[in-house]
Coordinates of C-alpha atoms and ligand atoms in Angstrom, one line a residue:
M16 CA 51.8 -40.8 1.3
K17 CA 54.5 -38.2 1.9
K18 CA 52.3 -35.7 0.1
Y19 CA 49.4 -36.6 2.3
I20 CA 51.4 -36.1 5.5
L21 CA 52.7 -32.8 4.2
I22 CA 49.1 -31.6 3.5
C23 CA 48.0 -32.7 7.0
F24 CA 51.0 -30.9 8.5
L25 CA 50.2 -27.7 6.6
A26 CA 46.5 -27.9 7.6
L27 CA 47.6 -28.2 11.2
V28 CA 49.9 -25.3 11.0
G29 CA 47.1 -23.3 9.3
S30 CA 44.6 -24.1 12.0
N31 CA 47.2 -23.2 14.7
L32 CA 47.8 -19.9 12.9
L33 CA 44.0 -19.2 13.0
V34 CA 43.8 -20.0 16.7
A35 CA 46.8 -17.7 17.3
Q36 CA 45.1 -14.8 15.6
K37 CA 42.9 -12.3 17.3
P38 CA 39.2 -12.5 16.4
E39 CA 38.6 -10.7 13.2
I40 CA 35.5 -8.5 12.9
K41 CA 34.9 -7.5 9.3
R42 CA 31.9 -5.2 9.9
I43 CA 29.3 -4.3 12.5
D44 CA 25.9 -2.9 11.2
P45 CA 25.0 -0.3 12.0
Q46 CA 28.5 1.1 12.0
F47 CA 27.5 3.7 14.7
W48 CA 24.3 4.8 16.4
W49 CA 22.9 7.6 18.6
N50 CA 22.7 8.0 22.3
N51 CA 19.5 10.1 22.6
L52 CA 16.9 8.2 20.6
E53 CA 13.5 7.2 22.1
S54 CA 14.1 3.6 21.2
R55 CA 16.8 2.2 23.6
E56 CA 17.0 -1.1 21.8
L57 CA 19.9 -1.7 19.4
Q58 CA 20.6 -4.8 17.3
L59 CA 24.2 -5.1 16.2
C60 CA 24.9 -7.5 13.3
V61 CA 28.5 -8.6 13.7
Y62 CA 30.2 -10.2 10.7
G63 CA 33.5 -12.0 10.5
T64 CA 34.9 -15.4 10.0
N65 CA 33.4 -17.7 12.6
V66 CA 32.3 -14.8 14.9
A67 CA 29.5 -17.0 16.3
S68 CA 32.2 -18.9 18.3
Y69 CA 33.4 -15.7 20.1
D70 CA 32.5 -14.9 23.6
V71 CA 31.2 -11.3 23.9
K72 CA 31.7 -9.0 26.9
L73 CA 30.4 -5.6 27.3
K74 CA 32.5 -3.3 29.4
T75 CA 29.8 -0.8 30.3
S76 CA 27.4 -1.7 33.1
E77 CA 24.8 0.8 32.1
I78 CA 24.2 -1.1 28.9
S79 CA 22.9 -4.6 28.9
I80 CA 23.0 -7.4 26.4
S81 CA 19.5 -8.7 26.3
E82 CA 20.1 -11.5 23.8
I83 CA 22.9 -13.0 21.7
Q84 CA 21.5 -14.7 18.6
K85 CA 23.4 -17.1 16.4
L86 CA 22.4 -17.9 12.8
K87 CA 22.9 -20.9 10.7
N88 CA 26.0 -19.3 9.2
P89 CA 28.7 -18.9 11.9
N90 CA 30.0 -15.8 10.3
Y91 CA 27.2 -13.8 11.8
L92 CA 26.4 -12.9 15.4
L93 CA 23.5 -10.8 16.5
L94 CA 23.8 -8.8 19.7
Y95 CA 20.7 -7.2 21.2
L96 CA 21.6 -4.3 23.4
N97 CA 19.5 -2.2 25.7
L98 CA 21.1 1.2 26.0
G99 CA 19.1 2.0 29.1
T100 CA 20.2 5.2 30.7
F101 CA 23.5 5.3 28.9
H102 CA 24.1 8.6 27.1
G103 CA 27.9 8.3 26.6
K104 CA 29.8 8.8 23.3
E105 CA 31.1 5.2 23.0
F106 CA 31.4 1.9 24.7
Q107 CA 33.7 -1.1 24.3
L108 CA 32.8 -4.6 23.3
D109 CA 35.3 -7.5 23.8
F110 CA 35.2 -10.4 21.4
I111 CA 37.1 -13.3 22.9
S112 CA 38.3 -16.5 21.2
E113 CA 40.8 -19.0 22.6
G114 CA 42.1 -16.6 25.1
K115 CA 42.6 -13.8 22.5
T116 CA 40.6 -10.6 22.8
K117 CA 39.6 -8.1 20.2
T118 CA 38.2 -4.9 21.6
V119 CA 35.9 -2.9 19.5
T120 CA 35.0 0.7 20.4
Y121 CA 31.4 1.4 19.3
Q122 CA 30.5 5.0 18.7
L123 CA 27.3 6.7 19.9
R124 CA 26.6 10.2 18.5
T125 CA 24.2 12.7 19.8
L126 CA 21.5 13.5 17.4
Q127 CA 20.1 17.0 16.6
K128 CA 16.7 16.1 15.3
L129 CA 15.4 18.0 12.3
P130 CA 11.7 18.9 12.0
H131 CA 11.0 16.7 8.8
Q132 CA 7.6 17.9 7.6
M133 CA 6.2 17.5 4.1
E134 CA 3.4 19.7 3.1
A135 CA 0.9 19.7 0.2
S136 CA 2.4 23.0 -0.9
D137 CA 5.7 21.2 -1.6
L138 CA 6.8 20.5 -5.2
V139 CA 8.8 17.3 -5.5
Y140 CA 11.3 16.8 -8.3
L141 CA 12.4 13.3 -9.2
V142 CA 16.0 12.9 -10.3
F143 CA 17.5 9.8 -11.8
P144 CA 21.0 10.1 -10.4
D145 CA 22.9 8.3 -13.1
R146 CA 21.1 10.4 -15.8
F147 CA 20.9 13.9 -14.6
S148 CA 24.4 15.5 -14.4
N149 CA 28.0 14.3 -14.2
G150 CA 29.6 16.5 -11.5
D151 CA 32.5 14.2 -10.9
P152 CA 33.9 12.4 -14.0
K153 CA 36.5 10.6 -11.7
N154 CA 33.8 8.3 -10.3
D155 CA 32.3 7.3 -13.7
A156 CA 33.9 3.9 -13.9
I157 CA 35.3 1.9 -11.0
K158 CA 37.4 -1.0 -12.0
T159 CA 36.8 -3.1 -8.8
M160 CA 33.0 -3.1 -9.3
L161 CA 31.2 -5.9 -11.1
E162 CA 30.0 -3.5 -13.8
P163 CA 33.1 -1.5 -14.3
R164 CA 32.3 0.4 -17.4
C165 CA 30.6 3.7 -18.1
A166 CA 29.0 4.0 -21.6
R167 CA 26.7 6.9 -22.4
D168 CA 25.8 5.5 -25.8
T169 CA 24.3 2.3 -24.2
M170 CA 20.8 2.6 -22.7
G171 CA 21.3 0.0 -20.0
A172 CA 24.8 1.0 -19.0
R173 CA 26.0 3.6 -16.5
H174 CA 26.2 7.1 -17.9
G175 CA 28.3 8.8 -15.1
G176 CA 25.7 11.1 -13.5
D177 CA 26.2 11.5 -9.8
I178 CA 25.2 13.3 -6.6
Q179 CA 27.7 16.1 -7.1
G180 CA 26.0 16.8 -10.4
I181 CA 22.7 17.2 -8.5
I182 CA 24.3 19.4 -5.9
N183 CA 25.7 21.6 -8.7
H184 CA 22.1 22.4 -9.9
I185 CA 20.3 23.3 -6.7
D186 CA 19.9 26.9 -8.0
Y187 CA 18.1 25.4 -11.0
F188 CA 15.7 23.4 -8.9
Q189 CA 15.0 26.4 -6.7
D190 CA 14.4 28.7 -9.6
L191 CA 11.8 26.2 -11.0
G192 CA 10.0 26.2 -7.6
V193 CA 11.1 22.8 -6.4
T194 CA 11.1 22.3 -2.6
T195 CA 11.9 18.6 -2.4
L196 CA 14.3 16.4 -4.3
W197 CA 13.4 12.7 -4.6
L198 CA 16.4 10.7 -5.9
N199 CA 16.0 7.2 -7.3
P200 CA 17.9 4.9 -5.0
T201 CA 21.5 5.9 -4.3
L202 CA 22.6 2.8 -2.3
V203 CA 25.3 0.7 -4.0
N204 CA 24.2 -1.7 -6.7
D205 CA 27.3 -3.8 -7.3
Q206 CA 25.5 -6.0 -9.8
P207 CA 27.2 -7.3 -13.0
A208 CA 24.8 -5.7 -15.4
Y209 CA 22.0 -3.1 -15.6
S210 CA 23.0 -1.7 -12.2
Y211 CA 22.3 2.0 -13.0
H212 CA 18.7 1.9 -11.9
G213 CA 19.5 1.5 -8.3
Y214 CA 16.7 -0.9 -7.2
A215 CA 19.0 -3.9 -6.7
L216 CA 21.0 -2.7 -3.7
T217 CA 23.9 -4.7 -2.4
D218 CA 24.6 -2.9 0.8
H219 CA 22.1 -1.1 3.0
Y220 CA 24.6 1.2 4.5
L221 CA 26.7 2.4 1.5
T222 CA 26.1 4.9 -1.2
D223 CA 27.1 3.7 -4.7
P224 CA 30.7 5.0 -5.2
R225 CA 29.8 5.8 -8.8
L226 CA 27.3 8.3 -7.4
G227 CA 29.5 9.6 -4.6
S228 CA 30.0 8.6 -1.0
N229 CA 27.8 8.7 2.1
E230 CA 29.4 12.1 2.8
T231 CA 28.4 13.4 -0.6
Y232 CA 24.8 12.3 0.0
K233 CA 24.8 14.0 3.4
K234 CA 26.3 17.1 1.7
L235 CA 23.4 17.2 -0.7
A236 CA 20.9 17.0 2.2
D237 CA 22.8 19.7 4.1
E238 CA 22.8 22.0 1.0
L239 CA 19.1 21.5 0.5
H240 CA 18.3 22.2 4.2
K241 CA 20.3 25.4 4.0
R242 CA 17.7 26.6 1.6
S243 CA 14.8 25.1 3.5
M244 CA 14.5 22.4 0.8
K245 CA 14.0 18.7 1.6
L246 CA 15.3 15.3 0.5
M247 CA 13.1 12.3 -0.1
M248 CA 14.8 8.9 0.0
D249 CA 13.7 6.1 -2.2
L250 CA 13.4 3.1 0.1
V251 CA 13.5 -0.5 -1.3
P252 CA 12.6 -2.9 1.5
N253 CA 11.0 -5.6 -0.7
H254 CA 14.1 -6.9 -2.5
I255 CA 17.8 -6.7 -2.8
G256 CA 20.4 -7.4 -5.5
S257 CA 21.5 -11.0 -6.1
K258 CA 25.0 -9.8 -5.2
H259 CA 24.1 -8.2 -1.9
W260 CA 27.0 -8.9 0.5
M261 CA 24.8 -11.1 2.6
M262 CA 23.6 -13.1 -0.4
L263 CA 27.3 -13.9 -1.1
D264 CA 27.6 -15.4 2.4
M265 CA 23.9 -16.4 3.2
P266 CA 23.2 -15.8 6.9
D267 CA 20.4 -18.2 7.2
D268 CA 17.6 -20.0 5.3
N269 CA 15.0 -17.4 6.3
F270 CA 17.0 -14.3 5.1
V271 CA 15.1 -14.3 1.8
N272 CA 11.9 -16.0 0.7
Q273 CA 13.0 -19.2 -1.0
W274 CA 11.0 -21.3 -3.4
P275 CA 11.8 -24.8 -4.8
E276 CA 12.3 -23.0 -8.2
F277 CA 12.3 -19.4 -9.2
T278 CA 8.8 -18.1 -8.5
R279 CA 7.8 -14.7 -9.7
T280 CA 5.2 -12.6 -7.7
N281 CA 1.8 -12.5 -9.3
Y282 CA 1.8 -8.6 -9.2
R283 CA -1.8 -8.8 -7.7
A284 CA -2.0 -6.3 -4.8
T285 CA -5.7 -7.1 -4.7
T286 CA -4.9 -10.4 -3.0
H287 CA -4.2 -8.3 0.2
F288 CA -7.8 -7.4 0.6
D289 CA -9.8 -9.7 -1.6
P290 CA -12.2 -11.6 0.8
Y291 CA -12.1 -14.5 -1.6
A292 CA -8.3 -14.7 -2.1
S293 CA -6.5 -18.0 -1.8
E294 CA -3.6 -18.4 0.5
Y295 CA -1.6 -19.5 -2.5
D296 CA -2.1 -16.2 -4.3
K297 CA -1.6 -14.2 -1.2
K298 CA 1.8 -15.8 -0.6
K299 CA 2.8 -15.5 -4.2
M300 CA 2.1 -11.8 -4.2
V301 CA 4.2 -11.1 -1.1
D302 CA 6.9 -13.8 -1.2
G303 CA 7.3 -14.2 -4.9
W304 CA 10.4 -12.6 -6.4
F305 CA 10.1 -9.3 -8.4
D306 CA 12.8 -10.4 -10.7
N307 CA 15.3 -13.3 -10.8
Q308 CA 18.1 -10.8 -10.0
M309 CA 16.2 -9.4 -7.0
P310 CA 15.8 -11.9 -4.1
D311 CA 12.7 -11.2 -2.1
V312 CA 13.6 -10.3 1.5
N313 CA 11.9 -12.3 4.2
E314 CA 10.6 -9.4 6.4
R315 CA 8.8 -11.8 8.8
T316 CA 12.2 -13.0 10.1
P317 CA 12.6 -10.8 13.2
W318 CA 16.3 -10.1 12.9
V319 CA 15.9 -9.2 9.2
A320 CA 13.1 -6.8 10.0
T321 CA 15.1 -5.1 12.7
Y322 CA 18.2 -4.9 10.4
L323 CA 16.1 -3.1 7.7
M324 CA 14.3 -0.8 10.1
Q325 CA 17.5 0.3 11.8
S326 CA 19.2 1.0 8.4
Y327 CA 16.3 3.3 7.5
L328 CA 16.4 5.2 10.8
W329 CA 20.2 5.4 10.4
W330 CA 19.8 7.2 7.1
I331 CA 17.3 9.7 8.5
N332 CA 19.5 10.4 11.4
Y333 CA 22.8 10.4 9.5
A334 CA 21.9 12.4 6.4
G335 CA 18.8 14.2 7.6
I336 CA 16.3 12.6 5.2
D337 CA 12.9 14.3 5.3
A338 CA 10.6 11.8 3.7
F339 CA 10.5 8.3 2.2
R340 CA 9.1 7.1 -1.1
I341 CA 8.7 3.4 -0.7
D342 CA 9.2 1.2 -3.7
T343 CA 6.9 -1.7 -4.6
Y344 CA 5.0 -1.1 -1.4
S345 CA 2.3 -3.8 -1.8
Y346 CA 4.9 -6.5 -2.3
N347 CA 6.1 -6.1 1.2
D348 CA 4.8 -7.9 4.2
Y349 CA 2.0 -5.6 5.4
A350 CA 2.6 -6.1 9.1
F351 CA 6.4 -5.5 8.6
M352 CA 5.9 -2.2 6.8
D353 CA 3.5 -1.1 9.6
Q354 CA 6.0 -2.0 12.2
C355 CA 8.8 -0.3 10.3
L356 CA 7.0 3.0 9.8
A357 CA 5.8 2.9 13.5
Y358 CA 9.4 2.5 14.5
I359 CA 10.4 5.6 12.4
Q360 CA 7.4 7.6 13.8
K361 CA 8.4 6.8 17.3
E362 CA 11.4 9.1 16.7
Y363 CA 9.8 11.4 14.1
P364 CA 6.0 11.5 14.6
D365 CA 5.2 13.5 11.4
F366 CA 7.6 11.6 9.2
Y367 CA 6.1 11.5 5.6
S368 CA 6.0 8.3 3.6
T369 CA 4.4 7.6 0.2
G370 CA 4.0 4.1 -1.1
E371 CA 4.3 2.9 -4.7
I372 CA 1.1 1.0 -5.2
W373 CA 1.0 0.7 -9.0
E374 CA -1.5 -2.0 -9.6
Q375 CA -4.8 -1.4 -11.4
G376 CA -7.7 -1.9 -9.2
G377 CA -9.0 1.6 -8.4
V378 CA -8.6 3.9 -5.5
L379 CA -9.5 1.2 -3.1
N380 CA -6.4 -0.7 -4.1
M381 CA -4.1 2.2 -3.0
A382 CA -6.1 3.4 0.0
Y383 CA -6.0 -0.1 1.6
F384 CA -2.3 0.4 2.3
T385 CA -2.5 3.9 3.8
E386 CA -3.0 5.0 7.4
N387 CA -6.4 5.0 8.9
N388 CA -8.1 4.1 5.7
G389 CA -11.8 3.9 5.3
F390 CA -12.1 0.2 5.1
K391 CA -14.7 -1.4 7.3
K392 CA -12.7 -4.5 7.7
S393 CA -9.4 -2.9 8.5
P394 CA -6.1 -4.6 8.2
P395 CA -3.6 -3.9 11.1
S396 CA -3.4 -0.1 11.2
S397 CA -0.9 1.2 8.7
H398 CA 1.5 4.0 9.3
L399 CA 2.0 4.8 5.6
T400 CA 1.1 8.5 5.1
S401 CA 0.0 8.3 1.5
A402 CA 0.0 6.6 -1.8
K403 CA 1.7 7.6 -5.0
D404 CA -1.4 8.5 -6.9
F405 CA -1.5 6.2 -10.0
Q406 CA -5.2 6.4 -10.2
L407 CA -5.2 10.1 -10.6
Y408 CA -2.3 9.8 -13.1
W409 CA -4.3 7.4 -15.3
S410 CA -7.4 9.7 -15.0
I411 CA -5.5 12.8 -16.1
L412 CA -4.1 11.0 -19.1
D413 CA -7.6 9.7 -19.9
A414 CA -8.9 13.3 -19.7
L415 CA -6.2 14.5 -22.1
N416 CA -6.2 11.6 -24.6
N417 CA -10.0 10.9 -24.9
K418 CA -13.0 13.0 -25.7
P419 CA -15.2 13.8 -22.7
E420 CA -18.1 11.4 -22.2
W421 CA -20.3 10.4 -19.3
D422 CA -17.7 8.2 -17.7
K423 CA -14.6 8.8 -19.9
G424 CA -12.1 11.5 -20.5
L425 CA -12.5 14.5 -18.1
A426 CA -15.1 12.6 -16.1
K427 CA -12.3 10.1 -15.0
V428 CA -10.6 12.9 -13.0
Y429 CA -13.9 13.8 -11.3
N430 CA -14.7 10.1 -10.6
T431 CA -11.4 9.3 -9.2
L432 CA -11.5 12.1 -6.7
T433 CA -15.0 11.1 -5.6
H434 CA -13.4 8.0 -4.0
D435 CA -11.1 10.1 -1.7
G436 CA -13.1 9.3 1.3
L437 CA -11.2 6.0 1.4
Y438 CA -8.1 7.8 2.4
N439 CA -7.4 9.4 5.7
N440 CA -5.6 12.3 4.1
P441 CA -5.7 12.3 0.2
N442 CA -4.2 15.8 0.2
M443 CA -0.9 14.2 1.0
N444 CA -0.9 11.7 -1.9
L445 CA 2.1 12.1 -4.2
T446 CA 0.7 13.1 -7.6
F447 CA 2.5 13.0 -10.9
L448 CA 2.3 12.9 -14.7
D449 CA 5.3 10.7 -15.3
N450 CA 8.1 9.0 -13.6
H451 CA 11.1 6.7 -14.2
D452 CA 8.9 3.8 -15.1
L453 CA 6.4 5.6 -17.4
N454 CA 6.4 7.1 -20.8
R455 CA 7.3 10.8 -20.7
Y456 CA 4.3 13.0 -20.1
F457 CA 4.7 15.0 -23.3
T458 CA 5.0 11.8 -25.3
E459 CA 1.9 10.2 -23.7
I460 CA -0.2 13.2 -24.9
K461 CA 1.3 13.2 -28.4
E462 CA 3.3 16.4 -27.8
D463 CA 0.2 18.6 -27.7
F464 CA 1.3 21.6 -25.7
S465 CA -2.3 22.8 -25.0
K466 CA -3.0 19.5 -23.4
W467 CA 0.3 19.7 -21.6
K468 CA -0.8 22.9 -19.9
I469 CA -4.2 21.4 -18.9
G470 CA -2.6 18.3 -17.3
M471 CA 0.2 20.3 -15.6
G472 CA -2.4 22.9 -14.5
I473 CA -4.5 20.1 -12.8
L474 CA -1.4 18.6 -11.2
L475 CA -0.3 21.9 -9.7
T476 CA -3.8 23.0 -8.4
T477 CA -5.7 19.9 -7.4
R478 CA -5.2 18.1 -4.1
G479 CA -2.0 16.2 -3.4
V480 CA 1.7 16.8 -3.3
P481 CA 2.7 17.3 -6.9
S482 CA 5.9 15.8 -8.3
I483 CA 7.8 16.5 -11.6
Y484 CA 10.1 14.0 -13.3
Y485 CA 13.4 15.5 -14.4
G486 CA 13.2 16.8 -17.9
T487 CA 9.4 17.1 -17.9
E488 CA 9.8 20.9 -17.4
V489 CA 11.7 21.1 -20.7
L490 CA 9.3 18.8 -22.6
Q491 CA 11.6 15.7 -22.7
T492 CA 10.1 12.9 -24.8
N493 CA 10.8 9.3 -25.5
A494 CA 10.6 7.0 -28.5
M495 CA 7.4 5.2 -29.1
P496 CA 6.9 2.3 -29.0
R497 CA 9.3 2.2 -26.2
K498 CA 11.9 -0.5 -26.5
N499 CA 13.6 -0.2 -23.1
D500 CA 13.5 1.8 -20.0
G501 CA 16.6 3.7 -20.9
Q502 CA 14.5 5.7 -23.3
I503 CA 12.6 7.3 -20.5
R504 CA 15.8 7.9 -18.5
M505 CA 17.7 9.9 -21.1
D506 CA 20.5 12.2 -19.9
F507 CA 19.4 15.7 -19.1
V508 CA 20.8 17.8 -21.9
G509 CA 23.6 20.0 -20.5
G510 CA 24.3 17.8 -17.5
W511 CA 27.7 16.5 -18.9
P512 CA 30.8 18.6 -19.3
T513 CA 31.0 17.6 -23.0
D514 CA 27.4 18.6 -23.8
T515 CA 27.3 21.4 -26.4
L516 CA 23.7 22.3 -25.6
T517 CA 22.2 22.9 -22.2
K518 CA 18.6 23.0 -21.1
F519 CA 19.6 24.5 -17.7
T520 CA 19.5 28.0 -19.2
V521 CA 16.9 30.1 -21.0
A522 CA 19.2 30.4 -24.0
G523 CA 19.6 26.7 -24.4
R524 CA 15.8 26.0 -24.4
T525 CA 13.4 26.5 -27.3
A526 CA 10.6 29.1 -26.9
Q527 CA 8.1 26.3 -26.1
E528 CA 10.4 24.6 -23.6
N529 CA 10.8 28.0 -21.9
E530 CA 7.0 28.4 -21.8
A531 CA 6.7 24.9 -20.2
Y532 CA 9.5 25.8 -17.7
D533 CA 7.8 29.1 -16.8
F534 CA 4.4 27.5 -16.5
I535 CA 5.7 25.2 -13.7
K536 CA 7.7 28.1 -12.2
K537 CA 4.7 30.3 -12.0
F538 CA 2.2 27.8 -10.6
S539 CA 4.6 26.2 -8.1
R540 CA 4.9 29.7 -6.6
L541 CA 1.2 30.3 -6.7
R542 CA 0.8 27.0 -4.9
R543 CA 3.4 27.7 -2.3
D544 CA 2.1 31.2 -1.6
N545 CA -1.6 30.4 -1.2
E546 CA -2.9 28.3 1.6
A547 CA -5.8 27.3 -0.7
F548 CA -3.5 24.9 -2.4
N549 CA -1.9 23.6 0.8
T550 CA -4.4 23.0 3.6
G551 CA -7.3 24.5 1.6
K552 CA -10.3 22.5 0.6
L553 CA -11.3 21.1 -2.8
M554 CA -14.8 21.3 -4.2
Q555 CA -15.6 19.9 -7.6
F556 CA -18.7 20.3 -9.7
T557 CA -19.9 17.4 -11.9
P558 CA -18.4 17.6 -15.4
E559 CA -20.9 18.9 -18.0
G560 CA -20.2 18.5 -21.7
N561 CA -16.6 19.3 -22.4
T562 CA -16.1 21.2 -19.2
Y563 CA -15.0 20.5 -15.6
V564 CA -14.7 23.0 -12.8
Y565 CA -13.3 22.8 -9.3
F566 CA -12.3 25.2 -6.6
R567 CA -9.5 25.3 -4.0
Y568 CA -10.4 27.5 -1.1
T569 CA -9.9 28.6 2.5
A570 CA -12.0 31.1 4.5
S571 CA -10.2 34.0 2.8
E572 CA -8.9 32.6 -0.5
C573 CA -10.7 31.1 -3.5
F574 CA -9.3 29.8 -6.8
M575 CA -11.5 28.5 -9.6
V576 CA -10.0 26.0 -12.0
A577 CA -12.0 25.7 -15.2
I578 CA -11.2 23.3 -18.0
N579 CA -12.5 22.9 -21.5
R580 CA -11.5 19.7 -23.4
G581 CA -13.6 20.4 -26.4
D582 CA -12.4 21.7 -29.8
K583 CA -14.7 24.8 -29.6
Q584 CA -14.8 27.7 -27.2
E585 CA -17.4 27.3 -24.5
E586 CA -19.3 29.9 -22.5
L587 CA -19.5 28.6 -18.9
D588 CA -22.6 29.6 -17.0
T589 CA -21.5 29.7 -13.4
K590 CA -25.0 29.9 -11.8
R591 CA -24.8 26.4 -10.3
M592 CA -21.4 27.3 -8.7
K593 CA -23.0 30.0 -6.6
E594 CA -22.0 28.4 -3.2
R595 CA -18.4 29.1 -4.0
L596 CA -18.7 32.3 -6.0
V597 CA -20.9 34.1 -3.6
G598 CA -19.2 37.3 -2.4
F599 CA -16.7 37.4 -5.3
S600 CA -17.1 39.8 -8.1
K601 CA -13.7 39.8 -9.9
G602 CA -11.2 37.3 -11.1
H603 CA -7.6 37.2 -12.3
D604 CA -6.7 34.3 -14.6
H605 CA -3.1 33.3 -13.9
V606 CA -2.8 31.3 -17.1
S607 CA -3.7 34.1 -19.6
G608 CA -3.2 37.1 -17.4
E609 CA -6.8 38.2 -18.1
E610 CA -8.7 40.4 -15.6
M611 CA -12.4 39.5 -15.2
S612 CA -15.1 41.8 -13.9
D613 CA -18.1 39.5 -14.7
L614 CA -18.0 36.0 -13.2
S615 CA -21.5 35.0 -14.3
K616 CA -20.3 33.8 -17.7
I617 CA -16.7 32.7 -18.3
L618 CA -15.3 32.1 -21.7
L619 CA -13.2 29.0 -22.0
P620 CA -11.2 28.7 -25.2
S621 CA -11.0 25.3 -26.8
N622 CA -8.6 22.8 -25.1
S623 CA -7.6 25.2 -22.3
I624 CA -7.4 25.6 -18.5
R625 CA -8.1 28.7 -16.6
I626 CA -6.8 29.2 -13.0
I627 CA -8.7 32.1 -11.7
E628 CA -8.0 33.9 -8.4
L629 CA -11.2 35.3 -7.1
S630 CA -11.5 38.7 -5.3
H631 CA -14.2 40.9 -4.0
Ligands
CA709 CA1 30.4 10.8 -12.4
CA710 CA1 8.1 -9.4 -0.9

């Protein structure tokens, strides 16, 4: 009995102590905002023990609170502000509980907007941050994190690469001809295992401390901008990590899509536009979880949608992000993504976004998700600039790995491009030969360097915004069959202080690796310096036999790209290509260096590509 009384007494003392304390605010998201944006609405997500019981007072009359929303969990409070005509640098919010007041000063910065404009002449380079270069060994292992170790000998562990390592190699990117860096996600993934890939974020506003800080990330953007280069952010709206800070103190039932038992998505993007699709399949596609460690965010919950959108705009404004690559695009709620990109474009009308739409199903499957697509029965208008071009990727591999036939091999490239009318602007599709989820390009083509040049030549001359996966320029390979994804995300040789060999220098690369590097270097410049590859048009001629020819041109420039995928030399008769060749009498093949004075017949060596600049 005595013990019981003592417990009651202690409980009373404890609650009195709580009452006596000032309200405690653990965080407010976003942590600061801007006073000169087009959107005057701002949602503040206030988090702290029992914050929902606080009264809130705003001390600035120019700003109004349009709504205060409480969630099921009293540790959250949502404030909806209208900034109206207010352009000051800060305002005060009073949180009042039992006569005690906590005043929070909220900062509003003034934004200098950057132009943010991707062009087809850009060359994007994809870097896997944990696997590229270790610029700061001090952040390799952080004891307080759920996965505290760093082990370079383990495929699925952290290896210590970081943002400083990327900053240290901007000269290298620039020399290669890269204009834009795309980093796999850099937001914190405080997950117990396999956290290095970055796609299970646990805080929308924090850079992973093992990669650096928000300041380091901004420093990278600043350094790139100083050289007129750009930064593409890898956005992951669809899911979060199971240890996301909100998952650990669930705000409400509708924060993530919940099922009676773990339910995986059906990975069928076709359910979005299939006129015969069942509601069951449609829901499973969008609301099913990608993985059991990655809860699927409920983007139809208005406060969640706003929370996500604001965090993306925050990053653009804060760091100066130039473009978004959007992960698992088709798994998101279509209307939410549209709303989200429209919100961004209200501030930045030309903001570039490219969506990962990986599923098989043809060009239609990707085009459906992009802006002003050619569908008769259109979905709500999309604001997604472009698709990551998996269809062209598969076609190029087919062209390199199979003999040309009527509808196979080279013809696949031709056929895929014939569907471009489904896109509003196919020239802005992000094109690639490999990435962090695919076998290495050189491995896929069985390390045949002649084929490597054909595929790379197509990538760097056809329509689209080309992207290179780190290491592809030095012929990085992976084991086949592939046992795990770590094998396609190997450390860049020379990126660690203890590496004895480096692929960053001519001396450290083999003759063939230098040839590959120089090939990209040469054609990235040709692409950048000639409008034909940027805003220029594409004309292709139907493949014949082992050959396929296309042109990139403007009123004043014309480039002819001719490919032979046969094992014998071919003599190409150009009579049928008169409409593009008329007026030109000479050519310079940028691949072989050969000068041509007769364009009527062009010799194409076996398994080769010619990229010929035409002149009068
Ligand atoms: Ca490090
Ligand atoms: Ca989803």
